[in-house]
Coordinates of C-alpha atoms and ligand atoms in Angstrom, one line a residue:
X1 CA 210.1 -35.2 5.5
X2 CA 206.6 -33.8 4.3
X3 CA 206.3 -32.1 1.1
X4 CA 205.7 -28.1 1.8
X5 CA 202.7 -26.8 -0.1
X6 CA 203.2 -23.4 -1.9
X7 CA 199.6 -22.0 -1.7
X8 CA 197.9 -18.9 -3.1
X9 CA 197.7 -15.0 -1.3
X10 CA 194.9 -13.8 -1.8
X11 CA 193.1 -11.1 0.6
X12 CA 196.1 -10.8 3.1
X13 CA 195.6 -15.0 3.8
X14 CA 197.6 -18.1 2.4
X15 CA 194.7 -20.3 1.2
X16 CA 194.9 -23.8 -1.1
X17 CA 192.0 -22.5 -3.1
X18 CA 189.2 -24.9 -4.6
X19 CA 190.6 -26.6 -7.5
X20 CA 192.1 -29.4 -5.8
X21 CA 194.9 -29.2 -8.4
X22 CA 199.0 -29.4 -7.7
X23 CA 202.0 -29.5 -9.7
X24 CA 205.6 -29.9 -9.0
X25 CA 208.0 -27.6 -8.2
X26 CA 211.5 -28.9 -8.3
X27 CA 215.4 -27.2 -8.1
X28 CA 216.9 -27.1 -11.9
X29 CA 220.1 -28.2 -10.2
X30 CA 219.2 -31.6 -9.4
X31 CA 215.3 -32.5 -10.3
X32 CA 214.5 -32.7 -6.2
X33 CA 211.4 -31.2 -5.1
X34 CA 210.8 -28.2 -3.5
X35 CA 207.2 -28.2 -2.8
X36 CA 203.6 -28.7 -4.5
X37 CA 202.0 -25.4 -5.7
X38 CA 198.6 -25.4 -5.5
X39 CA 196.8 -24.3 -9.1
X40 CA 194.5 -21.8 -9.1
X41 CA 190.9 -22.4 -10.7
X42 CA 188.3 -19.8 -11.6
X43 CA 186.6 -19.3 -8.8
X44 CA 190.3 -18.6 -6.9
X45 CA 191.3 -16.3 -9.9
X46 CA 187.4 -14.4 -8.7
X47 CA 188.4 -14.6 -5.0
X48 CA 191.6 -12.8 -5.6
X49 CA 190.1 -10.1 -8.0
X50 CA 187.6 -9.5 -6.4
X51 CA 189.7 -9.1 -3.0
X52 CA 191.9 -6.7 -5.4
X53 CA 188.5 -4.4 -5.9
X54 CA 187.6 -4.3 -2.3
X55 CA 191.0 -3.1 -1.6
X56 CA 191.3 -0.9 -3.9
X57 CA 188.1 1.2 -3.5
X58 CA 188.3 0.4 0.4
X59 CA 190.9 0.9 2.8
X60 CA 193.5 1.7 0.3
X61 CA 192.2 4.1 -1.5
X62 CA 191.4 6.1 1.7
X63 CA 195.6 6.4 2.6
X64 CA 197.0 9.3 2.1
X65 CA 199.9 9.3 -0.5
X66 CA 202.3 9.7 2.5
X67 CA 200.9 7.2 4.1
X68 CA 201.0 5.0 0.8
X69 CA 204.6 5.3 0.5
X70 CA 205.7 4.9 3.9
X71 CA 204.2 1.5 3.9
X72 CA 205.7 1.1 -0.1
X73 CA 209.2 1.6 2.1
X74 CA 208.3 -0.5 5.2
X75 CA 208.2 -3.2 2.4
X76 CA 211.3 -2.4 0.6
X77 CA 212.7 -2.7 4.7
X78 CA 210.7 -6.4 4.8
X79 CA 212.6 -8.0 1.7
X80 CA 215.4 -6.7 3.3
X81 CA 215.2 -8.3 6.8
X82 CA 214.4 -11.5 5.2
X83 CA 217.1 -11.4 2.8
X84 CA 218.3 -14.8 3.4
X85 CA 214.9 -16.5 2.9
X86 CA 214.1 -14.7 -0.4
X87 CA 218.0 -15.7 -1.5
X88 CA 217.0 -19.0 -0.2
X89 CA 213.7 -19.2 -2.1
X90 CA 214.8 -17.6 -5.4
X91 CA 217.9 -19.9 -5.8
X92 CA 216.2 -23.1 -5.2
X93 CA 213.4 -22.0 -7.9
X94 CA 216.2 -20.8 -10.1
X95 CA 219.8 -22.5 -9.3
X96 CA 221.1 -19.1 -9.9
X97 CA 224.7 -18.5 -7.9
X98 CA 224.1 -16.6 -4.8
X99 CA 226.7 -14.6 -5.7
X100 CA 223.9 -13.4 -8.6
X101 CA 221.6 -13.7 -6.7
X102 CA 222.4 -11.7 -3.7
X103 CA 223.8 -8.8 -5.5
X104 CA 220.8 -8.4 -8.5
X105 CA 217.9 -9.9 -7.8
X106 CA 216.9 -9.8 -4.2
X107 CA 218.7 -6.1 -3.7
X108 CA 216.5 -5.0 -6.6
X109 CA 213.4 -6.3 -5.3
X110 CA 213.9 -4.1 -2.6
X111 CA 215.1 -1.3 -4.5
X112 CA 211.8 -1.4 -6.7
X113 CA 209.7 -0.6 -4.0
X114 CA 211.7 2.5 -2.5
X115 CA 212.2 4.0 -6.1
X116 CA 208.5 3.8 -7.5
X117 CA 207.7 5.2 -3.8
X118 CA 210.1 8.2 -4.4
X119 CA 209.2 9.0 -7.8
X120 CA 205.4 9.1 -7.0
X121 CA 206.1 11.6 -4.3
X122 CA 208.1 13.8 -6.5
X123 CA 205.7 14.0 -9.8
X124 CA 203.5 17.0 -9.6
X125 CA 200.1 17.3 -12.7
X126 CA 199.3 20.2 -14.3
X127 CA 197.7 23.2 -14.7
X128 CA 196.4 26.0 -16.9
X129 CA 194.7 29.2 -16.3
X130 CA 192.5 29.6 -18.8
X131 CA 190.8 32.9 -19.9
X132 CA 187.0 32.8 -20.6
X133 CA 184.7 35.0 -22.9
X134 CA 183.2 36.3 -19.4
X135 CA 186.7 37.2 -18.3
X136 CA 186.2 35.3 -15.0
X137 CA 188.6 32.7 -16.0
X138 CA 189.2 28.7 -15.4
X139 CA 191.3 26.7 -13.8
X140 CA 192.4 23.9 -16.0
X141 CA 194.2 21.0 -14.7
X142 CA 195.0 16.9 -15.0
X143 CA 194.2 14.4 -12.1
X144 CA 196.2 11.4 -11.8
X145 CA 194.4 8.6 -10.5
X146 CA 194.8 4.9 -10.1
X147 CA 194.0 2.4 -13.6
X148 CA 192.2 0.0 -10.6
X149 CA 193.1 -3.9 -10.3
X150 CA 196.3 -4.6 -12.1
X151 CA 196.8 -8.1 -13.3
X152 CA 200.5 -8.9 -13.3
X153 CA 202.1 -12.1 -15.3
X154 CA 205.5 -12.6 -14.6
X155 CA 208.5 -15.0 -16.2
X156 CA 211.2 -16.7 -14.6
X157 CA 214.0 -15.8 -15.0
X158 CA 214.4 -13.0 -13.0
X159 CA 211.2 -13.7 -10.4
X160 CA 211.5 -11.4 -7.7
X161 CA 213.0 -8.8 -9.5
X162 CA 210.7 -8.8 -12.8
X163 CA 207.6 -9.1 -10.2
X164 CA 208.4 -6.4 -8.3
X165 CA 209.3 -4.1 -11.0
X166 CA 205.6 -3.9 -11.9
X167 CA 203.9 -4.3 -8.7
X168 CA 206.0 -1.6 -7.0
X169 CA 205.3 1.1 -9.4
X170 CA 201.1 -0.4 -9.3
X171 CA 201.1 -0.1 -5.9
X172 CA 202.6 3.0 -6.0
X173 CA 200.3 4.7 -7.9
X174 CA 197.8 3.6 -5.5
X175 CA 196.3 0.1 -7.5
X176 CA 195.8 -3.4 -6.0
X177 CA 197.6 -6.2 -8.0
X178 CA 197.0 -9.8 -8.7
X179 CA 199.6 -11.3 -9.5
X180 CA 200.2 -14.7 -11.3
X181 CA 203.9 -15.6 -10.7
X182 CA 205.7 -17.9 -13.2
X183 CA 204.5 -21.9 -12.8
X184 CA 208.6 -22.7 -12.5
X185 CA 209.4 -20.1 -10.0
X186 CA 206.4 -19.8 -7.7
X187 CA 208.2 -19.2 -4.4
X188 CA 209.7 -15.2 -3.8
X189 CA 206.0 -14.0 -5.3
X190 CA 204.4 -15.9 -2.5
X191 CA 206.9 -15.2 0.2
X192 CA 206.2 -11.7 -0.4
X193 CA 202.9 -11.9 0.9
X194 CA 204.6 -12.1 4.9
X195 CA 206.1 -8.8 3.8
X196 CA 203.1 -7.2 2.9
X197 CA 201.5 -8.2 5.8
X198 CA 203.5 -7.1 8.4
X199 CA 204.2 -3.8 6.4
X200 CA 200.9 -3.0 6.9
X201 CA 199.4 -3.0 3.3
X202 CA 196.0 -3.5 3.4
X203 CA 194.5 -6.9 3.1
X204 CA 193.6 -7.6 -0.7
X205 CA 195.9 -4.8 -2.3
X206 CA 198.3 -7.8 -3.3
X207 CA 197.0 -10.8 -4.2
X208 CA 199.2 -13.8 -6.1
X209 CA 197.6 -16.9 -7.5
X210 CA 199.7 -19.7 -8.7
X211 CA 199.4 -22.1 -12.0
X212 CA 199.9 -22.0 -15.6
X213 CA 199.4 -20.0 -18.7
X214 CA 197.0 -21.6 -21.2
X215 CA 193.7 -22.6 -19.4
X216 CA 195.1 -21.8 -15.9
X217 CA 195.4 -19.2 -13.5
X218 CA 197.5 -17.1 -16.2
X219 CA 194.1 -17.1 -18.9
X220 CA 191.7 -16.9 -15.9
X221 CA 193.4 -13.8 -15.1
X222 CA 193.8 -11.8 -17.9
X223 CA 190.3 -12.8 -19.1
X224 CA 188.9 -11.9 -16.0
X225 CA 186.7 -8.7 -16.5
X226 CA 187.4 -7.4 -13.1
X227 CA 190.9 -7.0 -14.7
X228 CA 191.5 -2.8 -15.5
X229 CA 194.8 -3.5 -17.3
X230 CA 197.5 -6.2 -17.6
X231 CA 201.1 -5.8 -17.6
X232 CA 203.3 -8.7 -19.1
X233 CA 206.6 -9.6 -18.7
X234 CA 207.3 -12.8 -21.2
X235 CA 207.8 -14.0 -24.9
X236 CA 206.1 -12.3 -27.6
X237 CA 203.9 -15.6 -28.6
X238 CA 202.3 -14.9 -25.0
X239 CA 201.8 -11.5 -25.4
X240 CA 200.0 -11.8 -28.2
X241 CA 197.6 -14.8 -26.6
X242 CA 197.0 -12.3 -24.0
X243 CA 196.7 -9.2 -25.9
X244 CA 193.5 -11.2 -27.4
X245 CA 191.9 -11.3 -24.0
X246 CA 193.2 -7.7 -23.3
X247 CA 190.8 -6.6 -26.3
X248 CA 188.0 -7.8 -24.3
X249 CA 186.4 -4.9 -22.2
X250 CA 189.5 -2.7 -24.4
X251 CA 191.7 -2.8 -21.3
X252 CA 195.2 -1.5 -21.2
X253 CA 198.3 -3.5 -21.5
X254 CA 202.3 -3.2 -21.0
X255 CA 204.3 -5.8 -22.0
X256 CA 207.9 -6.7 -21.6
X257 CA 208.8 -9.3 -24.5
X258 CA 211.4 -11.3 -26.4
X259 CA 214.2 -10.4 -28.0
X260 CA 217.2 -11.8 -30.1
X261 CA 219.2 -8.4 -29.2
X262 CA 222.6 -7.7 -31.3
X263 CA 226.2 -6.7 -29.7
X264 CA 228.2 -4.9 -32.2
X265 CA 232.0 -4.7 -32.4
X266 CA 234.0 -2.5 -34.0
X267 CA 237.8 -2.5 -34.5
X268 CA 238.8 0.3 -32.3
X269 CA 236.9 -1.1 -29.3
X270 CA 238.5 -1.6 -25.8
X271 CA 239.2 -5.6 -26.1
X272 CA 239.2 -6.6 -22.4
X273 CA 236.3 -4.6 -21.3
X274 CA 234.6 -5.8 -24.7
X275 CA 234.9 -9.1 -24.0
X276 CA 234.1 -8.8 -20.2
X277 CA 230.9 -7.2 -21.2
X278 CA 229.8 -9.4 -23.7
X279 CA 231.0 -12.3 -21.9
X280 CA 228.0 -11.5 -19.3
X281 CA 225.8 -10.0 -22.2
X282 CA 225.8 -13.7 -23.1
X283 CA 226.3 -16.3 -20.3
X284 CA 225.1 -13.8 -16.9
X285 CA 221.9 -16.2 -15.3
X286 CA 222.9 -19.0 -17.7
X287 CA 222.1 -16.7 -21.2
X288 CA 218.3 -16.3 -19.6
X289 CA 218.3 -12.5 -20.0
X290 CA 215.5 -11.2 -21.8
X291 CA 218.3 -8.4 -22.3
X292 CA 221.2 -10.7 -23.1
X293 CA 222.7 -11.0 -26.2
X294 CA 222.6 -14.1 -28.6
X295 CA 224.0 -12.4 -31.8
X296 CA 227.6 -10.8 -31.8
X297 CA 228.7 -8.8 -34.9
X298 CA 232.7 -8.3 -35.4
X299 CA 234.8 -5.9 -37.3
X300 CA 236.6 -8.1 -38.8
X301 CA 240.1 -7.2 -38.0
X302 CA 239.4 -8.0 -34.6
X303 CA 237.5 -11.1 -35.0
X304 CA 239.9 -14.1 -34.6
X305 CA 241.1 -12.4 -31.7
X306 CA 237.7 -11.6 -30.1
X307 CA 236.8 -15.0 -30.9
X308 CA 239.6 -16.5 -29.0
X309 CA 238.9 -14.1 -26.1
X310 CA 235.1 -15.3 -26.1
X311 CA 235.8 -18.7 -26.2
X312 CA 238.8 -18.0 -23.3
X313 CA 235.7 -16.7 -21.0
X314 CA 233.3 -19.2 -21.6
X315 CA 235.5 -21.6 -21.1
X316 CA 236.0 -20.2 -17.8
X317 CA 232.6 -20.5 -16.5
X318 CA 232.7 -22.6 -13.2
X319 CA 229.2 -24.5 -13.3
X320 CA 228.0 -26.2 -10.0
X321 CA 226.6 -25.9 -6.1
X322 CA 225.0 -22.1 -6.2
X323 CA 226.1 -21.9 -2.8
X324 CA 230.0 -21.9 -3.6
X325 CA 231.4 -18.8 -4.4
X326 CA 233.7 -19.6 -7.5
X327 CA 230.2 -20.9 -9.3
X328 CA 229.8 -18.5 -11.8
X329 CA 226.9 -20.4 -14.0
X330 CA 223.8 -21.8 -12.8
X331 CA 221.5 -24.8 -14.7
X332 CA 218.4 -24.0 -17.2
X333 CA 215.4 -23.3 -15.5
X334 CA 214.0 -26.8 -16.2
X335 CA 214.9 -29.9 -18.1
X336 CA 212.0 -28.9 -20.4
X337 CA 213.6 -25.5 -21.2
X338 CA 217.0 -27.4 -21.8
X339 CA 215.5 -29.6 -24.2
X340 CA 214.1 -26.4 -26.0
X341 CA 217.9 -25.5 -25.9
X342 CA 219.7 -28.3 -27.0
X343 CA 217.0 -28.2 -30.3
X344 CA 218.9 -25.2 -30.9
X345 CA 222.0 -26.6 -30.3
X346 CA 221.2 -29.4 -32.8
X347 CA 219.9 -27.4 -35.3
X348 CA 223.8 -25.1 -35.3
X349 CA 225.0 -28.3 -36.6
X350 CA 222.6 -29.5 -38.7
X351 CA 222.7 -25.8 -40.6
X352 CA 226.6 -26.1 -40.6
X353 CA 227.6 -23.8 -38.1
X354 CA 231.3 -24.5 -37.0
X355 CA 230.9 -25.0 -33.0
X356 CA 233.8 -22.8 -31.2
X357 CA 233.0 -24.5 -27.6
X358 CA 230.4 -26.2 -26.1
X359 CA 227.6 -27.5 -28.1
X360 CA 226.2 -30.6 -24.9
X361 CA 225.3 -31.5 -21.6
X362 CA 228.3 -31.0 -19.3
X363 CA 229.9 -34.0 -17.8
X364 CA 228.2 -33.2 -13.5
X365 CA 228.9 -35.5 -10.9
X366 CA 226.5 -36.2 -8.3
X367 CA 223.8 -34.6 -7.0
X368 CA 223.5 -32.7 -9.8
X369 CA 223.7 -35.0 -12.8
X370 CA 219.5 -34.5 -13.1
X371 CA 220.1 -31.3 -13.5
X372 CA 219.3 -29.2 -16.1
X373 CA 222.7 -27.9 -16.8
X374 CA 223.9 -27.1 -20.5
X375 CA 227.7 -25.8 -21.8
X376 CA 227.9 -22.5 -23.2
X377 CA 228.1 -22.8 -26.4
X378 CA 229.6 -19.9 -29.2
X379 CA 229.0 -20.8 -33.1
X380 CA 230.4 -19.4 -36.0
X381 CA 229.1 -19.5 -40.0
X382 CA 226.1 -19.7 -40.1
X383 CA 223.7 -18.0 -42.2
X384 CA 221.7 -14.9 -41.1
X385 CA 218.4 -17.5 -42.0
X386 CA 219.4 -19.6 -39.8
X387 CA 216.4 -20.2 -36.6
X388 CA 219.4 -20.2 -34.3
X389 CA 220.3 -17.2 -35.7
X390 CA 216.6 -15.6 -35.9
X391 CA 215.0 -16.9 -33.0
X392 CA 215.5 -16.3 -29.7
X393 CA 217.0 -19.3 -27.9
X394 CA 217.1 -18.4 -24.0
X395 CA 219.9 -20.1 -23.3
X396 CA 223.9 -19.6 -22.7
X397 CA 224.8 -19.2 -26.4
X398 CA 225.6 -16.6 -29.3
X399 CA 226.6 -16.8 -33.1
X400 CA 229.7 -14.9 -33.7
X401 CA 230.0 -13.0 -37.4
X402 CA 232.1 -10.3 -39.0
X403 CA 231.5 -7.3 -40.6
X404 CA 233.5 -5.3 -43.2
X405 CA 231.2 -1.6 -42.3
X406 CA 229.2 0.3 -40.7
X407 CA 226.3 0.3 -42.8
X408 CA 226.5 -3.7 -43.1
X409 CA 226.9 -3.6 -38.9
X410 CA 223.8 -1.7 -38.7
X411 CA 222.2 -3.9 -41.6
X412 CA 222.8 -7.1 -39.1
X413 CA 221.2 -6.0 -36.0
X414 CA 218.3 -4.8 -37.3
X415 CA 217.1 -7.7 -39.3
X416 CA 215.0 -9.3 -36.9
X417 CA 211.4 -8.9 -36.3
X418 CA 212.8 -8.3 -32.1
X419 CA 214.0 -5.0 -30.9
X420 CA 214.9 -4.7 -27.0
X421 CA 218.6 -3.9 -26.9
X422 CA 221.9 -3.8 -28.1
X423 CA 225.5 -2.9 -27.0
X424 CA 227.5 -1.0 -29.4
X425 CA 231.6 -1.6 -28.8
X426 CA 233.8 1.1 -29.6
X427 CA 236.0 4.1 -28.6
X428 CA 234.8 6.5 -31.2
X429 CA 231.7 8.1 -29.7
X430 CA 231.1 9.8 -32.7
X431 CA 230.2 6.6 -34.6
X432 CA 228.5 5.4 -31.1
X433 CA 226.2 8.1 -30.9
X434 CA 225.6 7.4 -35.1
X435 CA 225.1 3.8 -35.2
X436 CA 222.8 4.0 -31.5
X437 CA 220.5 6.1 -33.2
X438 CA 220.4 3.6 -36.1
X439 CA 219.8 0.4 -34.7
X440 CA 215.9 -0.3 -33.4
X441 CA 216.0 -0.7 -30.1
X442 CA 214.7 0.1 -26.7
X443 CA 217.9 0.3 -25.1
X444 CA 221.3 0.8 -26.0
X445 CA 224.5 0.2 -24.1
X446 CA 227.5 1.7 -25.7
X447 CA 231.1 0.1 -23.6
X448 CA 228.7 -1.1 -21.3
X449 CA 225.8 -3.6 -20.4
X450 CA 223.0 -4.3 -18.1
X451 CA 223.7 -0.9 -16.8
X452 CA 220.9 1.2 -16.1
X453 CA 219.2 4.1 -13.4
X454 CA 215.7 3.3 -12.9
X455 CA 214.2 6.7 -13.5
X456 CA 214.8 5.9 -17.5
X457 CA 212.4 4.1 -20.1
X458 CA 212.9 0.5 -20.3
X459 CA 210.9 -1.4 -23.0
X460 CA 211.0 -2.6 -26.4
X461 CA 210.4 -1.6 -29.9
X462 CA 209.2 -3.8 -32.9
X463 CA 208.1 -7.0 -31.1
X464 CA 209.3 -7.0 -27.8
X465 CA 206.8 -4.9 -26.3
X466 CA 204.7 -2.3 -26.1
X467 CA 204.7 0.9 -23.5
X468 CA 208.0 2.0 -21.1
X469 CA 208.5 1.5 -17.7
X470 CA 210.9 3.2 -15.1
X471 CA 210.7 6.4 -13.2
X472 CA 207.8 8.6 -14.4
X473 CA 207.6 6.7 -17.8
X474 CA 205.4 3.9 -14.9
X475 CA 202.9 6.5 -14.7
X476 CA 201.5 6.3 -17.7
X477 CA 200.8 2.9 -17.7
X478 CA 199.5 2.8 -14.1
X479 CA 197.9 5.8 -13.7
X480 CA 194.8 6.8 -15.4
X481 CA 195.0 11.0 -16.2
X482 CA 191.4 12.7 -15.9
X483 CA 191.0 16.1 -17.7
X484 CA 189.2 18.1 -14.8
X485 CA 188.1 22.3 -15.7
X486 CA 187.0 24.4 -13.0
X487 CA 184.9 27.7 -14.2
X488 CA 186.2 30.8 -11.6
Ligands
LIG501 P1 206.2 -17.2 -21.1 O1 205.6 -16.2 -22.0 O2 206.2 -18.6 -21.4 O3 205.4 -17.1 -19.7 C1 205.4 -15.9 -18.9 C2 204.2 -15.9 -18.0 O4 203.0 -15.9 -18.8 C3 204.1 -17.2 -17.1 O5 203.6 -16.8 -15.9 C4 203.1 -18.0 -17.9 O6 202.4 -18.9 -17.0 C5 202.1 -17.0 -18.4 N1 201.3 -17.4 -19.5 C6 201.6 -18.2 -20.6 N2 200.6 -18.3 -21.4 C7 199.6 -17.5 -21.0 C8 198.3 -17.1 -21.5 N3 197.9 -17.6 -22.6 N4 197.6 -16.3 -20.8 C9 198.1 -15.7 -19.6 N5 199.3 -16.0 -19.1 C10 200.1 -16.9 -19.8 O7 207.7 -16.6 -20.8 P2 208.8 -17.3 -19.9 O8 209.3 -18.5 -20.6 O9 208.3 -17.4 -18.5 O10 209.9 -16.2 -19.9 C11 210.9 -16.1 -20.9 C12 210.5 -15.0 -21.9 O11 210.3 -13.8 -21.2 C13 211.6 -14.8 -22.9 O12 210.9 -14.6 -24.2 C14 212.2 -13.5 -22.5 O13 212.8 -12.7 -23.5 C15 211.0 -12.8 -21.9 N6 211.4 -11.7 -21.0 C16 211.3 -10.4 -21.4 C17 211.7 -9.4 -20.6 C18 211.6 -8.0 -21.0 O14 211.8 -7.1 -20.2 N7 211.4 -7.7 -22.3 C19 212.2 -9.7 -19.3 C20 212.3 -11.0 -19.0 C21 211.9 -12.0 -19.8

């Protein structure tokens, strides 16, 4: 069988670019290739901006916003009728369950699209009458217009999803996008480009060009100065690279970082529905959750209990073909990632922590033995200095600790330089409401996780990221507001 290429989409067209550079893509559940994606150079990064200008002060610019959304929902309409495809293409990348799969990622994708198209419809500016000195008066009011060529770096953990959370709202709003998918999950962005093709969005308003980070289609990108603005979805160490090239030309960013997010615990919390919750908070897409949670804090007359519980559902975890429906946990993205992993699971040990379960490589029989598959793992005892306790790991794994109060609780979960969410456990919503308000977050859960309408803010404080997204809160980021006063 031939290898399928995975090649660039830039200005309505799948082209191989001029680099003359591939690199592997292969399925985390056994090492077997999927196909070689073609790595974007300079002059393919150029192509695809400069397709995203011509689009966006051509034939795009000239739809009216009804028009705008009704395509924006004609492509919400296209993920859907290919449903299986994008399932297909996202869980080979991945080796996330279908069952995850098919009810997250691929249904939000869609949903992405039709919410960013509703909420632009809906949103209204503003406007003063103003008196003058003459008495004849002026009308004083805001334009919202789009920031221009979006440049749009996603991760991988949640591709289609994460992708279409930003270019929805960009496109929206009326921008053109290019967007540079992650290197280990190029497939769903470039699939995409069929969609938006026969949903009639003009050639060049989404453009996707494949490769790396460093020195590769991700810097080419973001350095690029017919870039208006960038909006980042990754860890914080990127961000930062990028928010360096960002300063060039002073252009706007968003970014959607890291995190090493806290769960806490208290006594009077509902036990089953805890551990349910954090049982997903830590394990859901194999712990790769930019949301997930890698530090749990117990009262500590519930602890050996909770601890049991936790271990109970972990153990539970079914890992194997995504395709069966009793497979509850999918492999790391990659055997590099796993090896990042396992330094974390070495370093538990050598820092004393006492391993609850897991700690290895499972034990998989064929085909799936090159896979990048890890056990969730829970520690207990080690100390809050501890890098597996300070750093975030990105894998299916938390440290478990008690706590005698409130105060020391709260104390827990905000040492860390991170600050994206938490999940506060208990029935008191008095001391919910309290200790929300305390912790420095972007998001809280209280009895609940990964729950979430899309109208709200979503984004991080302290160093996992900067500006919101969601609802209206996209707006300001891809929108630019002009100041516009008419003399009557
Ligand atoms: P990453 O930062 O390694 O890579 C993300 C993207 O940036 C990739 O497309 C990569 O090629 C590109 N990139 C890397 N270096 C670059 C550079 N110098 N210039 C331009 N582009 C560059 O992140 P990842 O490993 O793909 O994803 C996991 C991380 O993402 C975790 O830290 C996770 O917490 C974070 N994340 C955050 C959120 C959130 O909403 N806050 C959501 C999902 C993931």
């Amino acid at each position: 069988m031939s290898t399928q290429t995975t090649r660039h989409f830039i200005n309505g067209a799948y082209t191989e670019g001029t680099s003359g550079r591939t690199f592997e893509n292969r399925r985390p559940i056994d090492n077997t290739l999927i196909s070689q994606v073609c790595e974007a150079g300079r002059a393919d990064v150029e192509a695809a901006v400069h397709a995203a200008r011509a689009a966006l002060n051509g034939p795009w610019s000239r739809l009216t916003l009804a028009e705008r959304t009704e395509i924006l929902y004609a492509v919400a309409a296209g993920i859907e009728q290919r449903f299986e495809q994008f399932l297909e293409a996202e869980v080979a990348d991945t080796g996330k369950p279908v069952n995850l799969a098919s009810h997250i990622d691929i249904p939000r994708g869609a949903a992405n699209f039709r919410i960013f198209a509703d909420v632009v419809k809906n949103v209204s500016g503003e406007h003063f009458d103003m008196p003058t000195p003459d008495g004849s008066g002026a009308l004083n009011y805001s334009l919202r217009v789009p920031k221009g060529v979006i440049a749009v770096v996603c991760p991988w953990n949640l591709p289609l999803l994460l992708m279409t959370w930003k270019v929805g709202p960009a496109l929206a709003c009326g921008n053109s996008v290019v967007v540079k998918p992650s290197e280990e999950t190029p497939s769903t962005a470039t699939l995409l480009g069929e969609v938006m093709n026969e949903a009639g969005v003009p050639h060049g308003v989404y453009n996707v060009v494949h490769g790396f980070g460093p020195d590769s289609a991700g810097e080419f990108l973001v350095s690029h100065p017919g870039v208006d603005a960038i909006t980042f979805t990754g860890e914080t160490v990127t961000g930062e690279a990028i928010m360096q090239r960002a300063a060039l030309g002073v252009r706007d960013v968003s970014f959607e970082l890291g995190g090493k997010n806290p769960a806490v615990i208290f006594a009077d919390c509902d036990l089953e529905a805890t551990i349910e919750g954090i049982g997903r908070a830590c394990f859901a897409n194999t712990g790769q959750v930019c949301l997930g949670t890698e530090r749990v804090y117990v009262e500590r007359p519930v602890f050996d209990e909770f601890l049991a519980a936790l271990k109970a559902k972990a153990e539970s975890l079914t890992l194997g073909d995504p395709h069966d429906t009793a497979t509850t946990l999918g492999p790391l993205i990659s055997l590099e990632h796993r090896q990042k992993v396992l330094s974390y699971y070495e370093q538990a040990s050598a820092d004393g922590a006492t391993l609850i379960t897991g700690g290895g490589i499972p034990d998989m029989a064929s085909p799936y033995a090159q896979g990048a598959w890890v056990e969730p793992t829970i520690w207990t005892g080690l100390s809050e200095d501890s890098p597996v306790v300070r750093e975030e790991i990105f894998g299916p794994c938390c440290h478990v600790r008690p706590f005698d109060s409130e105060e020391e609780a709260v104390r827990l979960a905000n040492d860390t330089p991170y600050g994206l969410a938490t999940s506060i456990w208990t029935q008191n919503a008095a001391r919910a409401h309290r200790v929300a308000a305390q912790i420095t977050v972007g998001i809280t859960w209280i009895n609940c996780w990964f729950l979430r309408d899309l109208r709200t803010p979503f984004g991080g404080a302290k160093q996992s990221g900067i500006g919101r997204e969601g609802g209206v809160h996209s707006l300001e980021f891809y929108t630019e507001l002009r100041n516009v006063c008419l003399k009557l």
